[in-house]
CSV table of C-alpha atoms and ligand atoms in Angstrom, one decimal:
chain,number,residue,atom,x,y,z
D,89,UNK,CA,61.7,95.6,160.5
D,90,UNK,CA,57.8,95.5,160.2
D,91,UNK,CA,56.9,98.4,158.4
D,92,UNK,CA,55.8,98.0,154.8
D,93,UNK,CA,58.5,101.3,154.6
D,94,UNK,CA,61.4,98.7,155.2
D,95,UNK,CA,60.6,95.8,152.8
D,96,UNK,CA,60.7,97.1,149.8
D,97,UNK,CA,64.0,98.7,150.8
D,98,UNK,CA,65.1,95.5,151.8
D,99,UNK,CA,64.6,94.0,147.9
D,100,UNK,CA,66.4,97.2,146.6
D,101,UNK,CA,69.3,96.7,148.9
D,102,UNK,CA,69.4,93.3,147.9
D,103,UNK,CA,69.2,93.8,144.1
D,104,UNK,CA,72.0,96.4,144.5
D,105,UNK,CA,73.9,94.2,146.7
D,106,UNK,CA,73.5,91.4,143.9
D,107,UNK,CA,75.0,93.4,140.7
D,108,UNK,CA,77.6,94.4,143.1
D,109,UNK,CA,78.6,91.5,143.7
D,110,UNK,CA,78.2,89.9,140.1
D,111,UNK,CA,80.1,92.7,139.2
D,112,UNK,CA,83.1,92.2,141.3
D,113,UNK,CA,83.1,88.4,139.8
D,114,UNK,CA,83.1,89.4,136.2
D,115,UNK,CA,85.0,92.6,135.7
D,116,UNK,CA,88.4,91.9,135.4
D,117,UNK,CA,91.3,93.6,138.3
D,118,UNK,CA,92.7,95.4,135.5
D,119,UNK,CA,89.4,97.0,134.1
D,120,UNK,CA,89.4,100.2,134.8
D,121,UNK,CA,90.2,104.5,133.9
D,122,UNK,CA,93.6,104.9,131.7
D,123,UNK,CA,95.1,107.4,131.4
D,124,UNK,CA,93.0,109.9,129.2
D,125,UNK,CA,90.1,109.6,132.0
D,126,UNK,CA,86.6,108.7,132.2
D,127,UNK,CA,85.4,109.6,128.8
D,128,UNK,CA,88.1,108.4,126.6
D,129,UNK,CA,90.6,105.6,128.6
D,130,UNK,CA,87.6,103.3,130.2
D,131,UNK,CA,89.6,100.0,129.3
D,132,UNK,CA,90.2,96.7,130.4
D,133,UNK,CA,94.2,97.7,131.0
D,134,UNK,CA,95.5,94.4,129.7
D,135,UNK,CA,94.8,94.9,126.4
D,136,UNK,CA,97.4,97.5,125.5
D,137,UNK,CA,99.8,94.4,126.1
D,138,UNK,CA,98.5,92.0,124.0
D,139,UNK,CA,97.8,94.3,121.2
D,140,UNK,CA,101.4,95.3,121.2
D,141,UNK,CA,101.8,91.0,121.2
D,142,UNK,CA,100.3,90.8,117.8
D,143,UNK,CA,102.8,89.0,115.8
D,144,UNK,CA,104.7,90.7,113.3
D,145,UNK,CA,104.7,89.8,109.8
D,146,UNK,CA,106.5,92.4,107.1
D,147,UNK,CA,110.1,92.4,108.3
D,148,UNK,CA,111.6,94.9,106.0
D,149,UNK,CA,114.3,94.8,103.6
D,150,UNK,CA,116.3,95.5,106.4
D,151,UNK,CA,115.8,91.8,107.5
D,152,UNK,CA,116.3,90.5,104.1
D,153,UNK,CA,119.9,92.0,103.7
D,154,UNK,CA,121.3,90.2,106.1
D,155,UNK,CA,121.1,86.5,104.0
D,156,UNK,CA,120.5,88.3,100.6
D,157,UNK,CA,122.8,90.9,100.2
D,158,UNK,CA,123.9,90.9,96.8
D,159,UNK,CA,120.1,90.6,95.8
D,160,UNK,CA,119.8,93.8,98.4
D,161,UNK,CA,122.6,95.9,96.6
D,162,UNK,CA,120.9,95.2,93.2
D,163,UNK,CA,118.0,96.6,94.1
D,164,UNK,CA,119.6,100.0,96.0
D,165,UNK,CA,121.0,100.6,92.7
D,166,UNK,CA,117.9,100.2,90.6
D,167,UNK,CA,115.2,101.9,89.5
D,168,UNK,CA,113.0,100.1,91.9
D,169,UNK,CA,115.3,100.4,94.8
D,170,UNK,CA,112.3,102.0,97.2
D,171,UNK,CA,110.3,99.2,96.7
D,172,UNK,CA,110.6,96.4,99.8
D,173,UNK,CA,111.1,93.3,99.0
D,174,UNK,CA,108.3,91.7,100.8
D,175,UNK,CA,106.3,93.5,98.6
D,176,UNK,CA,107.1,90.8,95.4
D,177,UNK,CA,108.2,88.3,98.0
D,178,UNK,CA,105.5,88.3,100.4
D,179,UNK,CA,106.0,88.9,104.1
D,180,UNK,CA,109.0,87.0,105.8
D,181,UNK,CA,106.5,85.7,108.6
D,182,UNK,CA,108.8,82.2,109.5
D,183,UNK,CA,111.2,82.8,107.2
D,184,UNK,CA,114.2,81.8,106.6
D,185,UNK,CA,113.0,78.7,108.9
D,186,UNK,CA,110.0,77.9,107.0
D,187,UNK,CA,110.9,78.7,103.4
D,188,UNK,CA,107.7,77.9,102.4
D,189,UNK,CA,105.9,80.7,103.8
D,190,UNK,CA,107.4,83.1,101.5
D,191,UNK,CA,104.7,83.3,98.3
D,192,UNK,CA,106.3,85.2,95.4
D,193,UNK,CA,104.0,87.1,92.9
D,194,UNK,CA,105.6,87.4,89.4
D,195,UNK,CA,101.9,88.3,88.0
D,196,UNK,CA,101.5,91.2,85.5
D,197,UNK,CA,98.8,92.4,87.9
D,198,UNK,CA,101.5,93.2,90.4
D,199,UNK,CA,103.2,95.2,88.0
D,200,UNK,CA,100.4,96.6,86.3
D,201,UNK,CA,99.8,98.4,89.4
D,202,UNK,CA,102.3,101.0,89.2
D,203,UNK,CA,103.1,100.8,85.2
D,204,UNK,CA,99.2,101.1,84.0
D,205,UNK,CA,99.5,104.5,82.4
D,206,UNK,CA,97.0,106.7,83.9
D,207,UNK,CA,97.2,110.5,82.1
D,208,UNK,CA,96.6,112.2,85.2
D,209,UNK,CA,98.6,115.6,84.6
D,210,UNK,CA,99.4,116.2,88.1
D,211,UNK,CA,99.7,113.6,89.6
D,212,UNK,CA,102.8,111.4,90.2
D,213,UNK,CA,101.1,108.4,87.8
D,214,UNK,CA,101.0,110.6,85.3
D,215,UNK,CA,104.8,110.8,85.1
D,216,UNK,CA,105.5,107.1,85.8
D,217,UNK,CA,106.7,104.9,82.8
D,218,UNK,CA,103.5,103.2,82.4
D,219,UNK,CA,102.1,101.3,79.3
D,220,UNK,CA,98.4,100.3,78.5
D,221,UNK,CA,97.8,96.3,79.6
D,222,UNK,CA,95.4,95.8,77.1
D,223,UNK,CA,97.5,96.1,74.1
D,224,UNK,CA,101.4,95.6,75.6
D,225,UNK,CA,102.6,91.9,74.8
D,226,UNK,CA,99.6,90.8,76.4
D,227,UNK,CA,99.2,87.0,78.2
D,228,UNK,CA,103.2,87.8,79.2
D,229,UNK,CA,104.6,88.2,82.6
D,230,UNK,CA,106.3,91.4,82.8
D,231,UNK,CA,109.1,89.0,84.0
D,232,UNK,CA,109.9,87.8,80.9
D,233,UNK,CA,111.3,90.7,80.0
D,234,UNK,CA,112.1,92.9,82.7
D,235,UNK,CA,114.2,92.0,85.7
D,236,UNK,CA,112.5,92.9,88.9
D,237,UNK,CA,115.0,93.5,90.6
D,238,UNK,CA,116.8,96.3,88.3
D,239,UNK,CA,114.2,96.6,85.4
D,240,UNK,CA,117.2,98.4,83.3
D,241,UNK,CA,118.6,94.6,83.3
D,242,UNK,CA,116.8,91.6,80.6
D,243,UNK,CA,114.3,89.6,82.7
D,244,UNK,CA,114.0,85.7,82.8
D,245,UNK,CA,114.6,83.8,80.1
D,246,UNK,CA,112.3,81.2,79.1
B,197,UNK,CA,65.6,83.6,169.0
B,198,UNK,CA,66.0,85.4,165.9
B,199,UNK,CA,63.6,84.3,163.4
B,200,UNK,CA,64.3,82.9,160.2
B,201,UNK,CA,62.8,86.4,158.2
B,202,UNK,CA,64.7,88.7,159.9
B,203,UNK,CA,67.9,86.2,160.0
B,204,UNK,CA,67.5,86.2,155.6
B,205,UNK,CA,66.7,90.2,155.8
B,206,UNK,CA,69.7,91.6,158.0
B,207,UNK,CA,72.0,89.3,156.4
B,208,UNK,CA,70.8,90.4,152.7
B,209,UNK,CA,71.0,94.2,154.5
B,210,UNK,CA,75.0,93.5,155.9
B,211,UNK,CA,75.9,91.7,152.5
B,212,UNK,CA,74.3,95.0,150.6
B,213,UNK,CA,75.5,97.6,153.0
B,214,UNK,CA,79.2,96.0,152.8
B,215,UNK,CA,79.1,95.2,148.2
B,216,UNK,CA,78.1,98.8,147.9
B,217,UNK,CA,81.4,100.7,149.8
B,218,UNK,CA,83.8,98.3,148.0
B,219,UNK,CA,82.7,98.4,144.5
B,220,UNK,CA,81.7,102.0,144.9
B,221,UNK,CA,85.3,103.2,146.0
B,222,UNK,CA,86.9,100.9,142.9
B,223,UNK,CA,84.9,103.0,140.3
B,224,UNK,CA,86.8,106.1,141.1
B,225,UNK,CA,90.1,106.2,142.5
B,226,UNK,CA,91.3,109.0,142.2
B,227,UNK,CA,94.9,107.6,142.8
B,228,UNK,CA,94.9,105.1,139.8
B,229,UNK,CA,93.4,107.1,137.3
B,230,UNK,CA,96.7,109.8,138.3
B,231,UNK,CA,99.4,106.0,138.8
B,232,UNK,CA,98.7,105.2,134.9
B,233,UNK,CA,98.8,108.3,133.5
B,234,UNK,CA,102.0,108.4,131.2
B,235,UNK,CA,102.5,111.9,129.9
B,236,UNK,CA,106.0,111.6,128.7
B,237,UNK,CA,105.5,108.7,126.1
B,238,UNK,CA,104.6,109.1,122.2
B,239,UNK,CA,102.0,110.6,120.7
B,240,UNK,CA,101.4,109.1,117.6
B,241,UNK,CA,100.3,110.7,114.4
B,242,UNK,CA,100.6,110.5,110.4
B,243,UNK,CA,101.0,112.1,107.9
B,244,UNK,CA,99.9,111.7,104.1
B,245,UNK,CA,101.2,113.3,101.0
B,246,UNK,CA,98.3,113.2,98.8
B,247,UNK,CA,101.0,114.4,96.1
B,248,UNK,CA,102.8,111.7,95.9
B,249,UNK,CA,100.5,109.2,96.2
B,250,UNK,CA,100.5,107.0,92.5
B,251,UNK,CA,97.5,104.5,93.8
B,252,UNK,CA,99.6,101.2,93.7
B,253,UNK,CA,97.7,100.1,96.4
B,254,UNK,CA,100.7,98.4,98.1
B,255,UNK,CA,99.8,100.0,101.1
B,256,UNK,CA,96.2,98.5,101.3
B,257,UNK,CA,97.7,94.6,100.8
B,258,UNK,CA,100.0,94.7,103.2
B,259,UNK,CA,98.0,96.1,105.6
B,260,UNK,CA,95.4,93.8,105.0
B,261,UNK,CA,98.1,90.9,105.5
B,262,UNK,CA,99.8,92.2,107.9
B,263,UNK,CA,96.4,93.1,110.5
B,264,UNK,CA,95.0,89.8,108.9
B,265,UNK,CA,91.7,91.4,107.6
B,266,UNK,CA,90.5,88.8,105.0
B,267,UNK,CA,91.7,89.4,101.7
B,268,UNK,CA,89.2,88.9,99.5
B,269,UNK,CA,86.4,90.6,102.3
B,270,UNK,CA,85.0,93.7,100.8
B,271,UNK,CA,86.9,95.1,103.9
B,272,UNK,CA,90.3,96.9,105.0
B,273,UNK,CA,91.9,99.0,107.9
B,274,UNK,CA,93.3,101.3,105.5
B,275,UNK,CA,92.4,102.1,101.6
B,276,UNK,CA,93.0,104.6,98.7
B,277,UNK,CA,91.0,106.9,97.1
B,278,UNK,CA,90.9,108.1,93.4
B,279,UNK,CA,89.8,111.3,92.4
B,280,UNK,CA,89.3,112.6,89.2
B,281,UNK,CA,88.2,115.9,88.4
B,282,UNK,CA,86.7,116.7,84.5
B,283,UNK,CA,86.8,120.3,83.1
B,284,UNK,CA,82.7,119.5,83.1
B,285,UNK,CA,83.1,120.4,87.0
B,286,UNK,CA,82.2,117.0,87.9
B,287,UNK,CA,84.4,114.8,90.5
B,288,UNK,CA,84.6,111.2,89.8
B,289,UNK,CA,85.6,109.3,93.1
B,290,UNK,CA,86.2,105.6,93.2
B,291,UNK,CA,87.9,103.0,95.5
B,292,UNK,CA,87.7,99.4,94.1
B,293,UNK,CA,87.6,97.1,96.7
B,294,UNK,CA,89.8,99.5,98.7
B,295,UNK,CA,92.4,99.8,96.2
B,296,UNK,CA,93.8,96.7,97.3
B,297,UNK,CA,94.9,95.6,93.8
B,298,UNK,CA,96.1,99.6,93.1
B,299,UNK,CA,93.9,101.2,89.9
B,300,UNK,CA,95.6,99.3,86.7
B,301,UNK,CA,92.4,100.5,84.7
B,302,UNK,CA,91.2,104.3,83.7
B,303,UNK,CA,87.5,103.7,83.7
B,304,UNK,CA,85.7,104.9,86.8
B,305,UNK,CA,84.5,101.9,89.4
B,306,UNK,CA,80.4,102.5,89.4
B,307,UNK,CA,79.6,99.4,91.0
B,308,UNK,CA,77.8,96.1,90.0
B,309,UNK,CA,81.2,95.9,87.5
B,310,UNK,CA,80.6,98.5,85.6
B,311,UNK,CA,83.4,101.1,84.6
B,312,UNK,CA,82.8,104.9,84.1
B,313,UNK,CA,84.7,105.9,80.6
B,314,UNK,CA,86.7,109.6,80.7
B,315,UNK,CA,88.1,110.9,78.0
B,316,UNK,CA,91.8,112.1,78.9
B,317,UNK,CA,91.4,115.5,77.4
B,318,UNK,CA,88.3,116.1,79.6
B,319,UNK,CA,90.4,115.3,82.9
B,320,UNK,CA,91.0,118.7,84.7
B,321,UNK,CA,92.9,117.1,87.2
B,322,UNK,CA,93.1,113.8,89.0
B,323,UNK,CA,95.0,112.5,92.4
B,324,UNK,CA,95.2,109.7,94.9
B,325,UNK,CA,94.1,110.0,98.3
B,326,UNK,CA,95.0,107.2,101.4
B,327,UNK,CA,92.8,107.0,104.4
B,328,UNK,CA,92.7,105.5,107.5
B,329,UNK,CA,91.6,105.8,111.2
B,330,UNK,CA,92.8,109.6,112.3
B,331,UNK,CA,93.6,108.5,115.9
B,332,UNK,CA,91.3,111.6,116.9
B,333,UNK,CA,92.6,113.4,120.0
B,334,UNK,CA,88.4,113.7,120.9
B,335,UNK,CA,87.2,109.9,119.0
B,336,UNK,CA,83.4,109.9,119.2
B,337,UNK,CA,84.0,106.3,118.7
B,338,UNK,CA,85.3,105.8,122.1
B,339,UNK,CA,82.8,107.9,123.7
B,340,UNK,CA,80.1,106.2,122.3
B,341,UNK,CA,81.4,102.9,122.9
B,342,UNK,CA,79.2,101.4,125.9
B,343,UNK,CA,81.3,98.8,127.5
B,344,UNK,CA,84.7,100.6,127.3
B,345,UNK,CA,85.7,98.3,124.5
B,346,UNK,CA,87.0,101.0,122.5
B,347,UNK,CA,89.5,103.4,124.0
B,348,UNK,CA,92.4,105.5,123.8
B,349,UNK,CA,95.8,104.5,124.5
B,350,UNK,CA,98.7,107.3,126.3
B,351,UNK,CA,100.4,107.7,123.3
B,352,UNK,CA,97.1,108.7,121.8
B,353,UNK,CA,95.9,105.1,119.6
B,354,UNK,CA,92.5,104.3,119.3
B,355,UNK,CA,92.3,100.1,120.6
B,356,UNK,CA,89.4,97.6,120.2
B,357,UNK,CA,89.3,95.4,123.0
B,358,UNK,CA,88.4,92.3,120.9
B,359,UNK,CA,87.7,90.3,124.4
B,360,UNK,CA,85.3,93.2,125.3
B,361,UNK,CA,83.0,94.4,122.3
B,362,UNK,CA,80.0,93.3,122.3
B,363,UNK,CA,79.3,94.0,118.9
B,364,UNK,CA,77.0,96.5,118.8
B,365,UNK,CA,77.9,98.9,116.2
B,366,UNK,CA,77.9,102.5,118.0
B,367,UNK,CA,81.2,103.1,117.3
B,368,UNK,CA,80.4,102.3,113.7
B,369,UNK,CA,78.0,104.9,114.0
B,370,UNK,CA,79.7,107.4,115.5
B,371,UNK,CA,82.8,107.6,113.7
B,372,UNK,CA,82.2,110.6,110.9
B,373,UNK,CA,85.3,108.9,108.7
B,374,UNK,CA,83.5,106.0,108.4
B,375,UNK,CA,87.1,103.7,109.0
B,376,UNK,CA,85.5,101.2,111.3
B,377,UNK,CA,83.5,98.0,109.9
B,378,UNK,CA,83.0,94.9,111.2
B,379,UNK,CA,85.4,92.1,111.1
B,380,UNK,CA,84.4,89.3,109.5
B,381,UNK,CA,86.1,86.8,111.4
B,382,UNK,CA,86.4,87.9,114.7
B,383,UNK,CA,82.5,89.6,114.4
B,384,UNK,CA,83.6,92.9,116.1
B,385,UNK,CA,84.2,96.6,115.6
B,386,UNK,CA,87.5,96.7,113.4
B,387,UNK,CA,89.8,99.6,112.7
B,388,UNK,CA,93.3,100.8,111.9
B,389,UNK,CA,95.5,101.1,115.0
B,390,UNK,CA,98.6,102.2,113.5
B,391,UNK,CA,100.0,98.8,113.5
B,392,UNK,CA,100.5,99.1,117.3
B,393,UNK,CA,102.3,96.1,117.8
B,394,UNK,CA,105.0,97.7,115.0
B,395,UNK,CA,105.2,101.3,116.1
B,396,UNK,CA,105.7,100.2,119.7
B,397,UNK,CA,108.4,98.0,118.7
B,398,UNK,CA,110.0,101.2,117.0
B,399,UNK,CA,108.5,99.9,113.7
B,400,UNK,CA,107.0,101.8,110.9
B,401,UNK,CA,103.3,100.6,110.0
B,402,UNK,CA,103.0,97.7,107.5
B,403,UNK,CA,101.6,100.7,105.1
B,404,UNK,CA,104.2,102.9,106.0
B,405,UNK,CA,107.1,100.1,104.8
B,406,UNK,CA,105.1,99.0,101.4
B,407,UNK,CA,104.4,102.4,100.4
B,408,UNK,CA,107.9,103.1,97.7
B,409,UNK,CA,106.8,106.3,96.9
B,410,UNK,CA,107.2,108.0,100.8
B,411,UNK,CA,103.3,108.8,100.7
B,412,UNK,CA,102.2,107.6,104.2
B,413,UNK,CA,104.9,108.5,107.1
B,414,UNK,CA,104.2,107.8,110.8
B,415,UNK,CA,105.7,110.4,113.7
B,416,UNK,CA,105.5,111.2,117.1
B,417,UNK,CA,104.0,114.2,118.1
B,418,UNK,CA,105.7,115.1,121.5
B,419,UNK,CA,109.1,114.4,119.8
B,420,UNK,CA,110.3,118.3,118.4
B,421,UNK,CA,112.9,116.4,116.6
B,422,UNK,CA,110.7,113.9,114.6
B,423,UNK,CA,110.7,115.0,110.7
B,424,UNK,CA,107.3,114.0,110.8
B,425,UNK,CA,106.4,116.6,113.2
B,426,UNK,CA,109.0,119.4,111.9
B,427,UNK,CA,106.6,118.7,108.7
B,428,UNK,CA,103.2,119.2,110.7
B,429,UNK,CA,104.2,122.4,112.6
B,430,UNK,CA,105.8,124.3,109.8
B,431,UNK,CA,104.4,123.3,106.5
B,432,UNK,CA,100.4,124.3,105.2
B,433,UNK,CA,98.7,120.9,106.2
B,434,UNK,CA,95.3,119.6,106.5
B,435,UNK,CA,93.1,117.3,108.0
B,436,UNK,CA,89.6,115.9,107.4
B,437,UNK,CA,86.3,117.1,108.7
B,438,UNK,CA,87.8,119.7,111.0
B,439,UNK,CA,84.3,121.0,111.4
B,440,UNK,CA,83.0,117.6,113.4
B,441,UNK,CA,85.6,119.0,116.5
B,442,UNK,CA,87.2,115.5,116.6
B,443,UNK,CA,90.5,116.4,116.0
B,444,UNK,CA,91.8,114.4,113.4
B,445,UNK,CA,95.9,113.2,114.0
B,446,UNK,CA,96.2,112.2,110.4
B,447,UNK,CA,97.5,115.4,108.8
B,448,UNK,CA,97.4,115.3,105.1
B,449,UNK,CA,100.2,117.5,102.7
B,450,UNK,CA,98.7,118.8,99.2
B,451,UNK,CA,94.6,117.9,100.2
B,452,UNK,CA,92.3,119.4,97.2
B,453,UNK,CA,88.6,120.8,98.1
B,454,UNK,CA,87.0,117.7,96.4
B,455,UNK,CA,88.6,115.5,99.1
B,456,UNK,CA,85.9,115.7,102.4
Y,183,LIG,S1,88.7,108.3,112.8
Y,183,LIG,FE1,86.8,107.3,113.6
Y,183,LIG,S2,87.5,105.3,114.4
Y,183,LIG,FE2,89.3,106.6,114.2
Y,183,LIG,S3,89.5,107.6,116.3
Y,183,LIG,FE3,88.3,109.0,114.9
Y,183,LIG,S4,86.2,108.5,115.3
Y,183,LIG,FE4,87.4,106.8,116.1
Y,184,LIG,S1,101.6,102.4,98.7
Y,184,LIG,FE1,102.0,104.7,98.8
Y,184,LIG,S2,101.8,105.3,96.6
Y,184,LIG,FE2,100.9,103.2,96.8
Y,184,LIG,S3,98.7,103.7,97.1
Y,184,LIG,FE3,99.6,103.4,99.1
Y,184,LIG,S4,100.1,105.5,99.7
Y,184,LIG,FE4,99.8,105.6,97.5
């Protein structure tokens, strides 16, 4: 062990020796090759898990029915009926518990999204019943007049 | 007597020699690599219809809400593009703020709030076109990614390990879609992830349920009975950037040459 060969080895043992073992304290056990190998799965395993936690917030119209079924059938019979309602409504997120949650958007912006008229030939805007913002009964909801739920129907009355 | 030197040295040597085997053996095992390997699960994949598309932007909100990427960031998982084509040959292309609030205006987003002008009888043709992350089967974005904070799921989902990035931006980089940014809140790499949490709950995706017009569909691959894939393996579809060899799993129906 007195040869100047052996010391320096010594150091570079040691140094080796001294990731290793930082290593083993901060990797996590689960860290490791997934299934699509080296290259493309090198993944702290775990993760997959609480990605698929995430809470979910748009429930569906399918959730809505339940409690809301005449405002459901309405819709399936309108116009609109492949619109969701969390789409207007907001997402569901805590309700019915916390009705609060729920933020409505009766703006014309909402509206004006699908029922600007854009004359785009071939596309399907181009066929939708659209009118221009800028000049249709402008500084009204589109609520006032049209019902959301089945816009065939009056809207709110003031 | 052993001396003090050689006591610090062999012990420093034993602790070495016995790190090295243990840590060495965990990095490839063989065994584990072949226990998590799940070949019978999904393999997730979507499909646009650029035809039927109207650019509501419905899709980009409640994505946005439901994957909480600040709304009002200049930011979003998932966003529409407008083209419009005038018989001039020119292409106009714009995207305002994602298309979050749809395109309720004609004029051309230029930037710095200014709106292009085109005259309907010049418009040759014009169409709406969704992105989002195409889930490559090879993501450059996960190769790149030094720390194994990006990966790829079985069922074929690109994940951020939020715990694990270190924020360097190679992934950014590397993706030739240009779908990953960084999130403002959490300060690392962000991207569509087909609404994992939904689709492995037997959900749709958040854009998939706010989309009225069935423009965005999400399917599993391995499944021969999924409409989704009946559509992919028998109709004409397309995908983005073929050339790049990443092999895109976002299949497009009706794609026009302006669209790269
Ligand atoms: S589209 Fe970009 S972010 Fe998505 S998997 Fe492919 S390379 Fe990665
Ligand atoms: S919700 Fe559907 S129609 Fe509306 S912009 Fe998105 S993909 Fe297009």
């Amino acid at each position: 062990m007195k040869s100047h060969v052996w010391r320096p080895l010594v150091v570079v043992l040691a140094v080796i020796a001294l990731v290793l073992v930082a290593r083993e304290v901060l990797v996590p056990a689960d860290f490791g090759i997934g299934a699509r190998g080296y290259m493309y799965g090198w993944h702290r395993a775990g993760n997959e898990q609480q990605w698929k936690d995430v809470k979910v917030k748009y429930k569906t119209a399918a959730f809505c029915k339940d409690c809301h079924p005449d405002k459901y059938d309405e819709m399936k019979e309108s116009p609109h009926r492949n619109i969701n309602c969390e789409n207007c409504h907001g997402p569901a997120l805590n309700h019915p518990d916390d009705p609060k949650s729920l933020t409505i958007d009766r703006s014309r912006e909402l509206c004006a999204r699908c029922h600007t008229r854009l004359p785009y030939p071939n596309s399907g805007r181009g066929v939708m019943k659209g009118i221009d913002p800028k000049t249709h009964n402008v500084g009204l909801d589109c609520v006032t007049c049209h019902w959301p739920h089945d816009p065939r129907k009056e809207g709110h009355k003031r | 007597m052993i001396s003090r030197r050689s006591f610090c040295k062999k012990s420093l040597l034993i602790a070495g020699g016995l790190a090295i085997p243990l840590s060495c053996l965990e990095l490839f095992d063989p065994k584990r690599l072949l226990a998590e390997k799940d070949e019978k699960g999904a393999r997730w994949v979507f499909l646009v219809d650029t035809r039927k598309c109207v650019g509501c932007g419905f899709c980009v909100k409640g994505c946005k809400v439901e994957n909480e990427v600040p709304y009002d960031a200049n930011v979003t998982r998932t966003w529409v593009e407008r083209y419009v084509v005038t018989k001039d040959g020119k292409t106009h292309i714009d995207s305002p703020k994602g298309a979050r609030d749809g395109f309720p205006n004609k004029g051309i987003d230029i930037g710095h709030g200014k709106l292009e002008e085109i005259k309907d009888e010049d418009i040759e043709k014009a169409f709406f076109v969704p992105k989002l992350c195409n889930q490559c089967d090879n993501p450059p974005c996960v190769q790149v990614c030094p720390v194994g904070a990006t990966y790829q799921t079985a069922d074929g989902v690109v994940l951020v390990d939020r715990k694990w990035c270190i924020g360097c931006g190679y992934c950014i980089m590397g993706c030739p879609y240009g779908v990953r940014f960084f999130h403002p809140v959490f300060h690392v790499a962000e991207k569509c992830n087909f609404c994992y949490h939904r689709i492995t709950k037997g959900m749709q995706t958040a854009c998939v349920d706010s989309c009225a017009f069935g423009a965005r569909r999400v399917g599993n691959l391995r499944d021969p009975e999924d409409p989704v894939t009946k559509v992919i393996m028998t109709e004409r579809v397309n995908v983005l950037k073929e050339e790049y060899g990443t092999k895109p799993q976002v299949f497009y129906l009706g794609l026009s040459k302006e669209v790269k």
